[in-house]
Amino acid sequence: MSSASTAEITLREPTRDGLPPMPPGPPHEELHFSAAAPMRDVLAGAAQGVVLPFAVATALAGLSGTPAQIVLAGLAVAGAGAVVSGLGQAMAARDAAAQYQAERAREEEESHLYPERERWEVAAILHRYGVRGDLLRQAVEAIAGDRRRWVDFMMRFELDLSEPDPRRARRAATAMALGTALAGLLPLLPYMLGAASPLAWSCGLAGAALLGLGWLKARAQGLNPMGGALRALALGLLAALAAYAVAAALG
């Protein structure tokens, strides 16, 4: 079939509100990241959760702490970390939602009080994207013709704010807290199970966990996985050394 015939068929296809049907292509990036969001939250919490219990366990083991003392201190730190990560995520989401609502109310008020100024701001934003002349005027009228769409446009392109999803915030807080708590148990398992050379086993488990979690977290964020793994391992080692140095200095 010729390219002219293909173009003719495409033009005859039904459209929605004047927008042609979507051509075939890769899945939406937004859908991909949305689907991966719960896993990213768990990984973020887990990557943080390993560090402090490992640091505390290493410091106490280096100072001849008993396994019971190490487990008790490690569990306390893991529990505290889970609470802090979960509540911190929830409070950050609440603040983001409050900021969005406050900014949206201000934009709605300004669109009533200063409509010409707000239209000019729409035109200025579109002008930065190369829209000129009659097309610019038509685009401004189309956007400002519906107040909700107008305010949505200003929120997104003037203030760079998107409306937070409260369900997403709750899921993120729960996932981060759960990941932090579960990962915090890993460096404590050798002491809990009474393994021989528990410090060596703890270092091995924590190091492997940090490498794996750092790799997965970086991959989920579209970053270099090996770089993420090495950064996570370096963070854990530095935290353990710092904890040991402070405990040795004070002990």
Tab-separated table of N, CA, C and O in Angstrom, residues 104-229:
chain	number	residue	atom	x	y	z
A	104	ARG	N	-3.692	26.675	44.404
A	104	ARG	CA	-4.823	26.604	43.476
A	104	ARG	C	-5.878	27.649	43.826
A	104	ARG	O	-6.449	28.291	42.929
A	105	ALA	N	-6.151	27.821	45.118
A	105	ALA	CA	-7.111	28.849	45.524
A	105	ALA	C	-6.626	30.236	45.102
A	105	ALA	O	-7.410	31.076	44.652
A	106	ARG	N	-5.322	30.481	45.224
A	106	ARG	CA	-4.779	31.774	44.815
A	106	ARG	C	-4.902	31.980	43.305
A	106	ARG	O	-5.279	33.069	42.848
A	107	GLU	N	-4.622	30.935	42.526
A	107	GLU	CA	-4.747	31.044	41.074
A	107	GLU	C	-6.194	31.273	40.651
A	107	GLU	O	-6.475	32.055	39.736
A	108	GLU	N	-7.140	30.588	41.303
A	108	GLU	CA	-8.554	30.789	40.977
A	108	GLU	C	-8.992	32.216	41.292
A	108	GLU	O	-9.737	32.838	40.521
A	109	GLU	N	-8.510	32.728	42.432
A	109	GLU	CA	-8.859	34.100	42.800
A	109	GLU	C	-8.272	35.098	41.799
A	109	GLU	O	-8.962	36.038	41.360
A	110	GLU	N	-7.036	34.892	41.402
A	110	GLU	CA	-6.406	35.821	40.466
A	110	GLU	C	-7.035	35.756	39.089
A	110	GLU	O	-7.088	36.775	38.377
A	111	SER	N	-7.527	34.581	38.688
A	111	SER	CA	-8.193	34.499	37.385
A	111	SER	C	-9.498	35.267	37.374
A	111	SER	O	-9.951	35.711	36.311
A	112	HIS	N	-10.118	35.466	38.549
A	112	HIS	CA	-11.322	36.300	38.655
A	112	HIS	C	-10.959	37.782	38.755
A	112	HIS	O	-11.593	38.626	38.107
A	113	LEU	N	-9.950	38.092	39.577
A	113	LEU	CA	-9.634	39.497	39.829
A	113	LEU	C	-8.793	40.125	38.718
A	113	LEU	O	-8.964	41.313	38.409
A	114	TYR	N	-7.910	39.356	38.145
A	114	TYR	CA	-6.990	39.895	37.131
A	114	TYR	C	-6.969	39.003	35.891
A	114	TYR	O	-5.933	38.437	35.537
A	115	PRO	N	-8.107	38.875	35.208
A	115	PRO	CA	-8.163	37.931	34.078
A	115	PRO	C	-7.204	38.289	32.948
A	115	PRO	O	-6.604	37.393	32.341
A	116	GLU	N	-7.029	39.584	32.664
A	116	GLU	CA	-6.139	39.955	31.563
A	116	GLU	C	-4.689	39.632	31.898
A	116	GLU	O	-3.925	39.190	31.035
A	117	ARG	N	-4.303	39.857	33.145
A	117	ARG	CA	-2.943	39.515	33.557
A	117	ARG	C	-2.716	37.997	33.472
A	117	ARG	O	-1.662	37.541	33.002
A	118	GLU	N	-3.704	37.235	33.888
A	118	GLU	CA	-3.575	35.784	33.842
A	118	GLU	C	-3.533	35.280	32.400
A	118	GLU	O	-2.801	34.332	32.084
A	119	ARG	N	-4.312	35.908	31.506
A	119	ARG	CA	-4.249	35.544	30.085
A	119	ARG	C	-2.857	35.838	29.526
A	119	ARG	O	-2.321	35.072	28.723
A	120	TRP	N	-2.304	36.982	29.942
A	120	TRP	CA	-0.970	37.327	29.475
A	120	TRP	C	0.051	36.288	29.948
A	120	TRP	O	0.970	35.928	29.211
A	121	GLU	N	-0.108	35.794	31.175
A	121	GLU	CA	0.811	34.787	31.687
A	121	GLU	C	0.694	33.488	30.893
A	121	GLU	O	1.703	32.801	30.644
A	122	VAL	N	-0.528	33.125	30.500
A	122	VAL	CA	-0.701	31.958	29.638
A	122	VAL	C	0.031	32.175	28.320
A	122	VAL	O	0.756	31.289	27.827
A	123	ALA	N	-0.147	33.358	27.736
A	123	ALA	CA	0.518	33.674	26.472
A	123	ALA	C	2.036	33.640	26.623
A	123	ALA	O	2.747	33.157	25.738
A	124	ALA	N	2.551	34.139	27.746
A	124	ALA	CA	3.993	34.151	27.967
A	124	ALA	C	4.551	32.736	28.065
A	124	ALA	O	5.637	32.446	27.549
A	125	ILE	N	3.799	31.840	28.708
A	125	ILE	CA	4.252	30.453	28.819
A	125	ILE	C	4.280	29.795	27.445
A	125	ILE	O	5.259	29.141	27.062
A	126	LEU	N	3.189	29.979	26.678
A	126	LEU	CA	3.134	29.387	25.346
A	126	LEU	C	4.182	29.986	24.422
A	126	LEU	O	4.742	29.287	23.561
A	127	HIS	N	4.446	31.283	24.598
A	127	HIS	CA	5.442	31.959	23.769
A	127	HIS	C	6.825	31.323	23.953
A	127	HIS	O	7.606	31.220	22.994
A	128	ARG	N	7.121	30.878	25.184
A	128	ARG	CA	8.404	30.227	25.439
A	128	ARG	C	8.531	28.919	24.677
A	128	ARG	O	9.640	28.454	24.410
A	129	TYR	N	7.390	28.307	24.342
A	129	TYR	CA	7.395	27.055	23.595
A	129	TYR	C	7.303	27.272	22.088
A	129	TYR	O	7.089	26.313	21.331
A	130	GLY	N	7.410	28.526	21.648
A	130	GLY	CA	7.451	28.803	20.221
A	130	GLY	C	6.118	29.089	19.568
A	130	GLY	O	6.048	29.149	18.338
A	131	VAL	N	5.048	29.252	20.348
A	131	VAL	CA	3.736	29.569	19.764
A	131	VAL	C	3.681	31.068	19.501
A	131	VAL	O	3.968	31.876	20.391
A	132	ARG	N	3.299	31.454	18.283
A	132	ARG	CA	3.344	32.850	17.872
A	132	ARG	C	2.063	33.238	17.122
A	132	ARG	O	1.300	32.380	16.672
A	133	GLY	N	1.857	34.555	16.991
A	133	GLY	CA	0.832	35.118	16.116
A	133	GLY	C	-0.587	34.689	16.450
A	133	GLY	O	-0.982	34.582	17.619
A	134	ASP	N	-1.380	34.440	15.382
A	134	ASP	CA	-2.787	34.057	15.566
A	134	ASP	C	-2.915	32.744	16.327
A	134	ASP	O	-3.867	32.557	17.095
A	135	LEU	N	-1.973	31.854	16.100
A	135	LEU	CA	-2.021	30.573	16.812
A	135	LEU	C	-1.896	30.788	18.319
A	135	LEU	O	-2.571	30.119	19.109
A	136	LEU	N	-1.065	31.741	18.723
A	136	LEU	CA	-0.913	32.048	20.142
A	136	LEU	C	-2.219	32.599	20.705
A	136	LEU	O	-2.664	32.190	21.783
A	137	ARG	N	-2.836	33.520	19.994
A	137	ARG	CA	-4.096	34.103	20.456
A	137	ARG	C	-5.164	33.021	20.576
A	137	ARG	O	-5.916	32.970	21.564
A	138	GLN	N	-5.272	32.146	19.582
A	138	GLN	CA	-6.280	31.086	19.618
A	138	GLN	C	-6.023	30.114	20.770
A	138	GLN	O	-6.967	29.652	21.431
A	139	ALA	N	-4.746	29.806	21.006
A	139	ALA	CA	-4.428	28.888	22.099
A	139	ALA	C	-4.791	29.487	23.446
A	139	ALA	O	-5.342	28.806	24.325
A	140	VAL	N	-4.503	30.770	23.637
A	140	VAL	CA	-4.848	31.438	24.893
A	140	VAL	C	-6.351	31.434	25.099
A	140	VAL	O	-6.846	31.150	26.203
A	141	GLU	N	-7.117	31.747	24.051
A	141	GLU	CA	-8.578	31.758	24.173
A	141	GLU	C	-9.116	30.373	24.480
A	141	GLU	O	-10.056	30.216	25.256
A	142	ALA	N	-8.520	29.344	23.861
A	142	ALA	CA	-8.982	27.978	24.110
A	142	ALA	C	-8.725	27.565	25.558
A	142	ALA	O	-9.575	26.934	26.200
A	143	ILE	N	-7.562	27.918	26.086
A	143	ILE	CA	-7.233	27.550	27.467
A	143	ILE	C	-8.068	28.347	28.456
A	143	ILE	O	-8.614	27.798	29.420
A	144	ALA	N	-8.181	29.664	28.237
A	144	ALA	CA	-8.914	30.526	29.169
A	144	ALA	C	-10.423	30.391	29.023
A	144	ALA	O	-11.173	30.938	29.840
A	145	GLY	N	-10.885	29.672	28.012
A	145	GLY	CA	-12.327	29.504	27.826
A	145	GLY	C	-12.975	28.611	28.858
A	145	GLY	O	-14.191	28.640	29.034
A	146	ASP	N	-12.202	27.805	29.519
A	146	ASP	CA	-12.704	26.933	30.583
A	146	ASP	C	-11.881	27.217	31.835
A	146	ASP	O	-10.671	26.994	31.847
A	147	ARG	N	-12.536	27.704	32.900
A	147	ARG	CA	-11.775	28.173	34.058
A	147	ARG	C	-11.002	27.053	34.738
A	147	ARG	O	-9.870	27.251	35.179
A	148	ARG	N	-11.596	25.879	34.834
A	148	ARG	CA	-10.873	24.777	35.471
A	148	ARG	C	-9.638	24.414	34.653
A	148	ARG	O	-8.552	24.222	35.217
A	149	ARG	N	-9.811	24.322	33.332
A	149	ARG	CA	-8.671	24.015	32.487
A	149	ARG	C	-7.632	25.134	32.560
A	149	ARG	O	-6.424	24.874	32.530
A	150	TRP	N	-8.101	26.357	32.673
A	150	TRP	CA	-7.214	27.519	32.790
A	150	TRP	C	-6.344	27.413	34.051
A	150	TRP	O	-5.125	27.547	34.004
A	151	VAL	N	-7.002	27.149	35.170
A	151	VAL	CA	-6.271	27.040	36.436
A	151	VAL	C	-5.357	25.815	36.411
A	151	VAL	O	-4.218	25.864	36.903
A	152	ASP	N	-5.838	24.699	35.839
A	152	ASP	CA	-4.986	23.520	35.716
A	152	ASP	C	-3.713	23.844	34.941
A	152	ASP	O	-2.614	23.402	35.311
A	153	PHE	N	-3.852	24.603	33.864
A	153	PHE	CA	-2.701	24.972	33.042
A	153	PHE	C	-1.712	25.807	33.845
A	153	PHE	O	-0.495	25.554	33.804
A	154	MET	N	-2.206	26.774	34.601
A	154	MET	CA	-1.317	27.637	35.376
A	154	MET	C	-0.626	26.857	36.493
A	154	MET	O	0.558	27.087	36.794
A	155	MET	N	-1.356	25.950	37.118
A	155	MET	CA	-0.748	25.147	38.176
A	155	MET	C	0.394	24.304	37.627
A	155	MET	O	1.443	24.175	38.248
A	156	ARG	N	0.167	23.745	36.446
A	156	ARG	CA	1.172	22.836	35.896
A	156	ARG	C	2.354	23.569	35.274
A	156	ARG	O	3.516	23.203	35.505
A	157	PHE	N	2.082	24.606	34.490
A	157	PHE	CA	3.143	25.207	33.694
A	157	PHE	C	3.715	26.494	34.293
A	157	PHE	O	4.834	26.868	33.976
A	158	GLU	N	2.960	27.179	35.163
A	158	GLU	CA	3.527	28.348	35.832
A	158	GLU	C	4.191	27.956	37.147
A	158	GLU	O	5.306	28.388	37.448
A	159	LEU	N	3.490	27.109	37.936
A	159	LEU	CA	3.989	26.765	39.267
A	159	LEU	C	4.652	25.395	39.331
A	159	LEU	O	5.236	25.052	40.353
A	160	ASP	N	4.537	24.610	38.244
A	160	ASP	CA	5.119	23.268	38.192
A	160	ASP	C	4.630	22.411	39.357
A	160	ASP	O	5.402	21.727	40.033
A	161	LEU	N	3.297	22.430	39.579
A	161	LEU	CA	2.683	21.652	40.650
A	161	LEU	C	1.646	20.710	40.064
A	161	LEU	O	0.866	21.103	39.194
A	162	SER	N	1.642	19.480	40.530
A	162	SER	CA	0.628	18.505	40.149
A	162	SER	C	-0.160	18.125	41.397
A	162	SER	O	0.401	18.064	42.497
A	163	GLU	N	-1.450	17.848	41.213
A	163	GLU	CA	-2.294	17.544	42.366
A	163	GLU	C	-1.867	16.220	42.996
A	163	GLU	O	-1.840	15.185	42.316
A	164	PRO	N	-1.531	16.213	44.291
A	164	PRO	CA	-1.113	14.964	44.941
A	164	PRO	C	-2.288	14.000	45.067
A	164	PRO	O	-3.438	14.397	45.230
A	165	ASP	N	-1.977	12.732	44.994
A	165	ASP	CA	-2.973	11.675	45.171
A	165	ASP	C	-2.915	11.207	46.625
A	165	ASP	O	-1.901	10.637	47.048
A	166	PRO	N	-3.968	11.443	47.426
A	166	PRO	CA	-3.899	11.055	48.847
A	166	PRO	C	-3.725	9.557	49.036
A	166	PRO	O	-3.061	9.115	49.975
A	167	ARG	N	-4.323	8.737	48.147
A	167	ARG	CA	-4.153	7.285	48.266
A	167	ARG	C	-2.707	6.893	48.004
A	167	ARG	O	-2.152	6.021	48.671
A	168	ARG	N	-2.107	7.550	47.041
A	168	ARG	CA	-0.691	7.288	46.740
A	168	ARG	C	0.186	7.657	47.940
A	168	ARG	O	1.137	6.950	48.268
A	169	ALA	N	-0.134	8.751	48.624
A	169	ALA	CA	0.652	9.178	49.778
A	169	ALA	C	0.565	8.156	50.904
A	169	ALA	O	1.573	7.817	51.537
A	170	ARG	N	-0.629	7.641	51.165
A	170	ARG	CA	-0.786	6.651	52.236
A	170	ARG	C	-0.048	5.360	51.903
A	170	ARG	O	0.611	4.769	52.766
A	171	ARG	N	-0.164	4.934	50.656
A	171	ARG	CA	0.538	3.712	50.258
A	171	ARG	C	2.049	3.890	50.353
A	171	ARG	O	2.765	2.976	50.769
A	172	ALA	N	2.531	5.069	49.957
A	172	ALA	CA	3.968	5.322	50.005
A	172	ALA	C	4.481	5.301	51.437
A	172	ALA	O	5.542	4.732	51.729
A	173	ALA	N	3.731	5.930	52.354
A	173	ALA	CA	4.153	5.955	53.759
A	173	ALA	C	4.190	4.547	54.341
A	173	ALA	O	5.145	4.171	55.044
A	174	THR	N	3.165	3.753	54.046
A	174	THR	CA	3.129	2.381	54.561
A	174	THR	C	4.252	1.542	53.982
A	174	THR	O	4.914	0.774	54.693
A	175	ALA	N	4.470	1.674	52.674
A	175	ALA	CA	5.517	0.886	52.015
A	175	ALA	C	6.898	1.248	52.536
A	175	ALA	O	7.737	0.364	52.770
A	176	MET	N	7.156	2.529	52.737
A	176	MET	CA	8.467	2.940	53.237
A	176	MET	C	8.690	2.440	54.660
A	176	MET	O	9.785	1.969	54.998
A	177	ALA	N	7.669	2.546	55.508
A	177	ALA	CA	7.808	2.069	56.885
A	177	ALA	C	8.045	0.565	56.918
A	177	ALA	O	8.905	0.069	57.670
A	178	LEU	N	7.300	-0.172	56.099
A	178	LEU	CA	7.461	-1.627	56.060
A	178	LEU	C	8.845	-2.013	55.547
A	178	LEU	O	9.516	-2.879	56.110
A	179	GLY	N	9.281	-1.359	54.472
A	179	GLY	CA	10.608	-1.652	53.936
A	179	GLY	C	11.709	-1.332	54.923
A	179	GLY	O	12.678	-2.092	55.067
A	180	THR	N	11.571	-0.227	55.643
A	180	THR	CA	12.578	0.152	56.640
A	180	THR	C	12.655	-0.863	57.765
A	180	THR	O	13.746	-1.273	58.194
A	181	ALA	N	11.494	-1.299	58.258
A	181	ALA	CA	11.471	-2.238	59.379
A	181	ALA	C	12.040	-3.597	58.995
A	181	ALA	O	12.864	-4.169	59.717
A	182	LEU	N	11.615	-4.122	57.855
A	182	LEU	CA	12.066	-5.460	57.451
A	182	LEU	C	13.560	-5.467	57.127
A	182	LEU	O	14.279	-6.398	57.505
A	183	ALA	N	14.027	-4.447	56.405
A	183	ALA	CA	15.450	-4.407	56.056
A	183	ALA	C	16.319	-4.240	57.291
A	183	ALA	O	17.464	-4.726	57.321
A	184	GLY	N	15.796	-3.565	58.315
A	184	GLY	CA	16.583	-3.376	59.531
A	184	GLY	C	16.867	-4.666	60.271
A	184	GLY	O	17.790	-4.725	61.103
A	185	LEU	N	16.096	-5.728	59.982
A	185	LEU	CA	16.325	-7.005	60.653
A	185	LEU	C	17.518	-7.756	60.077
A	185	LEU	O	18.096	-8.610	60.756
A	186	LEU	N	17.878	-7.468	58.819
A	186	LEU	CA	18.919	-8.265	58.149
A	186	LEU	C	20.249	-8.286	58.904
A	186	LEU	O	20.797	-9.368	59.154
A	187	PRO	N	20.819	-7.131	59.268
A	187	PRO	CA	22.111	-7.192	59.967
A	187	PRO	C	22.008	-7.755	61.379
A	187	PRO	O	23.038	-8.055	62.006
A	188	LEU	N	20.793	-7.927	61.886
A	188	LEU	CA	20.619	-8.455	63.238
A	188	LEU	C	20.403	-9.960	63.257
A	188	LEU	O	20.513	-10.588	64.326
A	189	LEU	N	20.100	-10.557	62.110
A	189	LEU	CA	19.783	-11.989	62.073
A	189	LEU	C	20.898	-12.874	62.631
A	189	LEU	O	20.607	-13.817	63.385
A	190	PRO	N	22.166	-12.630	62.290
A	190	PRO	CA	23.206	-13.518	62.862
A	190	PRO	C	23.240	-13.498	64.386
A	190	PRO	O	23.506	-14.532	65.014
A	191	TYR	N	22.965	-12.355	64.984
A	191	TYR	CA	22.950	-12.261	66.449
A	191	TYR	C	21.687	-12.907	67.002
A	191	TYR	O	21.725	-13.539	68.079
A	192	MET	N	20.579	-12.782	66.315
A	192	MET	CA	19.328	-13.379	66.771
A	192	MET	C	19.373	-14.895	66.675
A	192	MET	O	18.771	-15.597	67.496
A	193	LEU	N	20.077	-15.417	65.654
A	193	LEU	CA	20.129	-16.858	65.438
A	193	LEU	C	21.310	-17.514	66.117
A	193	LEU	O	21.472	-18.743	66.039
A	194	GLY	N	22.160	-16.732	66.776
A	194	GLY	CA	23.313	-17.285	67.481
A	194	GLY	C	24.363	-17.862	66.564
A	194	GLY	O	24.993	-18.883	66.892
A	195	ALA	N	24.572	-17.251	65.421
A	195	ALA	CA	25.541	-17.763	64.454
A	195	ALA	C	26.959	-17.582	64.968
A	195	ALA	O	27.243	-16.692	65.781
A	196	ALA	N	27.856	-18.466	64.499
A	196	ALA	CA	29.275	-18.289	64.800
A	196	ALA	C	29.800	-17.099	64.009
A	196	ALA	O	29.410	-16.872	62.867
A	197	SER	N	30.703	-16.322	64.616
A	197	SER	CA	31.231	-15.098	63.986
A	197	SER	C	30.085	-14.209	63.490
A	197	SER	O	29.971	-13.904	62.301
A	198	PRO	N	29.193	-13.789	64.396
A	198	PRO	CA	28.024	-13.022	63.964
A	198	PRO	C	28.370	-11.680	63.311
A	198	PRO	O	27.658	-11.228	62.421
A	199	LEU	N	29.481	-11.069	63.745
A	199	LEU	CA	29.846	-9.785	63.143
A	199	LEU	C	30.173	-9.958	61.665
A	199	LEU	O	29.744	-9.144	60.830
A	200	ALA	N	30.925	-11.005	61.326
A	200	ALA	CA	31.257	-11.238	59.920
A	200	ALA	C	30.003	-11.517	59.100
A	200	ALA	O	29.842	-10.997	57.986
A	201	TRP	N	29.117	-12.355	59.648
A	201	TRP	CA	27.874	-12.641	58.938
A	201	TRP	C	27.022	-11.375	58.792
A	201	TRP	O	26.395	-11.146	57.749
A	202	SER	N	26.985	-10.564	59.835
A	202	SER	CA	26.210	-9.327	59.782
A	202	SER	C	26.756	-8.391	58.710
A	202	SER	O	25.987	-7.803	57.933
A	203	CYS	N	28.075	-8.267	58.648
A	203	CYS	CA	28.689	-7.417	57.619
A	203	CYS	C	28.382	-7.957	56.222
A	203	CYS	O	28.097	-7.188	55.296
A	204	GLY	N	28.452	-9.288	56.076
A	204	GLY	CA	28.167	-9.875	54.769
A	204	GLY	C	26.727	-9.658	54.338
A	204	GLY	O	26.453	-9.283	53.190
A	205	LEU	N	25.792	-9.904	55.260
A	205	LEU	CA	24.373	-9.708	54.937
A	205	LEU	C	24.061	-8.244	54.632
A	205	LEU	O	23.370	-7.927	53.657
A	206	ALA	N	24.582	-7.360	55.471
A	206	ALA	CA	24.311	-5.938	55.265
A	206	ALA	C	24.936	-5.450	53.961
A	206	ALA	O	24.311	-4.695	53.205
A	207	GLY	N	26.175	-5.877	53.692
A	207	GLY	CA	26.829	-5.460	52.454
A	207	GLY	C	26.086	-5.948	51.228
A	207	GLY	O	25.873	-5.192	50.264
A	208	ALA	N	25.676	-7.230	51.247
A	208	ALA	CA	24.920	-7.768	50.111
A	208	ALA	C	23.576	-7.046	49.953
A	208	ALA	O	23.149	-6.747	48.830
A	209	ALA	N	22.917	-6.767	51.077
A	209	ALA	CA	21.631	-6.073	51.008
A	209	ALA	C	21.797	-4.661	50.459
A	209	ALA	O	20.998	-4.211	49.626
A	210	LEU	N	22.822	-3.967	50.918
A	210	LEU	CA	23.037	-2.603	50.447
A	210	LEU	C	23.353	-2.583	48.955
A	210	LEU	O	22.853	-1.729	48.212
A	211	LEU	N	24.184	-3.515	48.498
A	211	LEU	CA	24.490	-3.585	47.071
A	211	LEU	C	23.231	-3.884	46.252
A	211	LEU	O	22.959	-3.234	45.243
A	212	GLY	N	22.470	-4.890	46.705
A	212	GLY	CA	21.272	-5.259	45.957
A	212	GLY	C	20.214	-4.176	45.963
A	212	GLY	O	19.628	-3.851	44.918
A	213	LEU	N	19.953	-3.604	47.135
A	213	LEU	CA	18.926	-2.563	47.230
A	213	LEU	C	19.351	-1.307	46.475
A	213	LEU	O	18.521	-0.663	45.821
A	214	GLY	N	20.631	-0.945	46.587
A	214	GLY	CA	21.101	0.217	45.843
A	214	GLY	C	20.986	0.015	44.348
A	214	GLY	O	20.617	0.934	43.606
A	215	TRP	N	21.279	-1.192	43.893
A	215	TRP	CA	21.180	-1.518	42.463
A	215	TRP	C	19.733	-1.414	41.998
A	215	TRP	O	19.430	-0.792	40.975
A	216	LEU	N	18.808	-2.036	42.759
A	216	LEU	CA	17.396	-2.035	42.380
A	216	LEU	C	16.798	-0.630	42.448
A	216	LEU	O	16.010	-0.238	41.575
A	217	LYS	N	17.153	0.118	43.480
A	217	LYS	CA	16.618	1.472	43.623
A	217	LYS	C	17.059	2.361	42.466
A	217	LYS	O	16.257	3.109	41.888
A	218	ALA	N	18.346	2.294	42.118
A	218	ALA	CA	18.848	3.109	41.005
A	218	ALA	C	18.202	2.684	39.694
A	218	ALA	O	17.848	3.529	38.862
A	219	ARG	N	18.021	1.391	39.502
A	219	ARG	CA	17.398	0.896	38.272
A	219	ARG	C	15.952	1.368	38.168
A	219	ARG	O	15.480	1.742	37.088
A	220	ALA	N	15.219	1.346	39.293
A	220	ALA	CA	13.832	1.802	39.286
A	220	ALA	C	13.728	3.293	38.994
A	220	ALA	O	12.726	3.765	38.459
A	221	GLN	N	14.770	4.047	39.337
A	221	GLN	CA	14.781	5.490	39.095
A	221	GLN	C	15.382	5.852	37.737
A	221	GLN	O	15.498	7.027	37.403
A	222	GLY	N	15.771	4.848	36.963
A	222	GLY	CA	16.364	5.107	35.669
A	222	GLY	C	17.808	5.567	35.734
A	222	GLY	O	18.309	6.161	34.783
A	223	LEU	N	18.498	5.292	36.856
A	223	LEU	CA	19.892	5.694	37.026
A	223	LEU	C	20.819	4.505	36.785
A	223	LEU	O	20.372	3.390	36.526
A	224	ASN	N	22.124	4.757	36.897
A	224	ASN	CA	23.108	3.698	36.707
A	224	ASN	C	23.032	2.712	37.883
A	224	ASN	O	23.358	3.084	39.018
A	225	PRO	N	22.624	1.463	37.659
A	225	PRO	CA	22.462	0.529	38.786
A	225	PRO	C	23.744	0.277	39.560
A	225	PRO	O	23.727	0.215	40.795
A	226	MET	N	24.868	0.110	38.853
A	226	MET	CA	26.126	-0.161	39.553
A	226	MET	C	26.537	1.023	40.420
A	226	MET	O	27.006	0.849	41.545
A	227	GLY	N	26.358	2.233	39.899
A	227	GLY	CA	26.653	3.412	40.703
A	227	GLY	C	25.779	3.484	41.931
A	227	GLY	O	26.249	3.826	43.026
A	228	GLY	N	24.487	3.158	41.794
A	228	GLY	CA	23.592	3.151	42.945
A	228	GLY	C	23.992	2.111	43.970
A	228	GLY	O	23.927	2.357	45.184
A	229	ALA	N	24.425	0.933	43.511
A	229	ALA	CA	24.852	-0.116	44.431
A	229	ALA	C	26.081	0.301	45.220
A	229	ALA	O	26.149	0.122	46.444
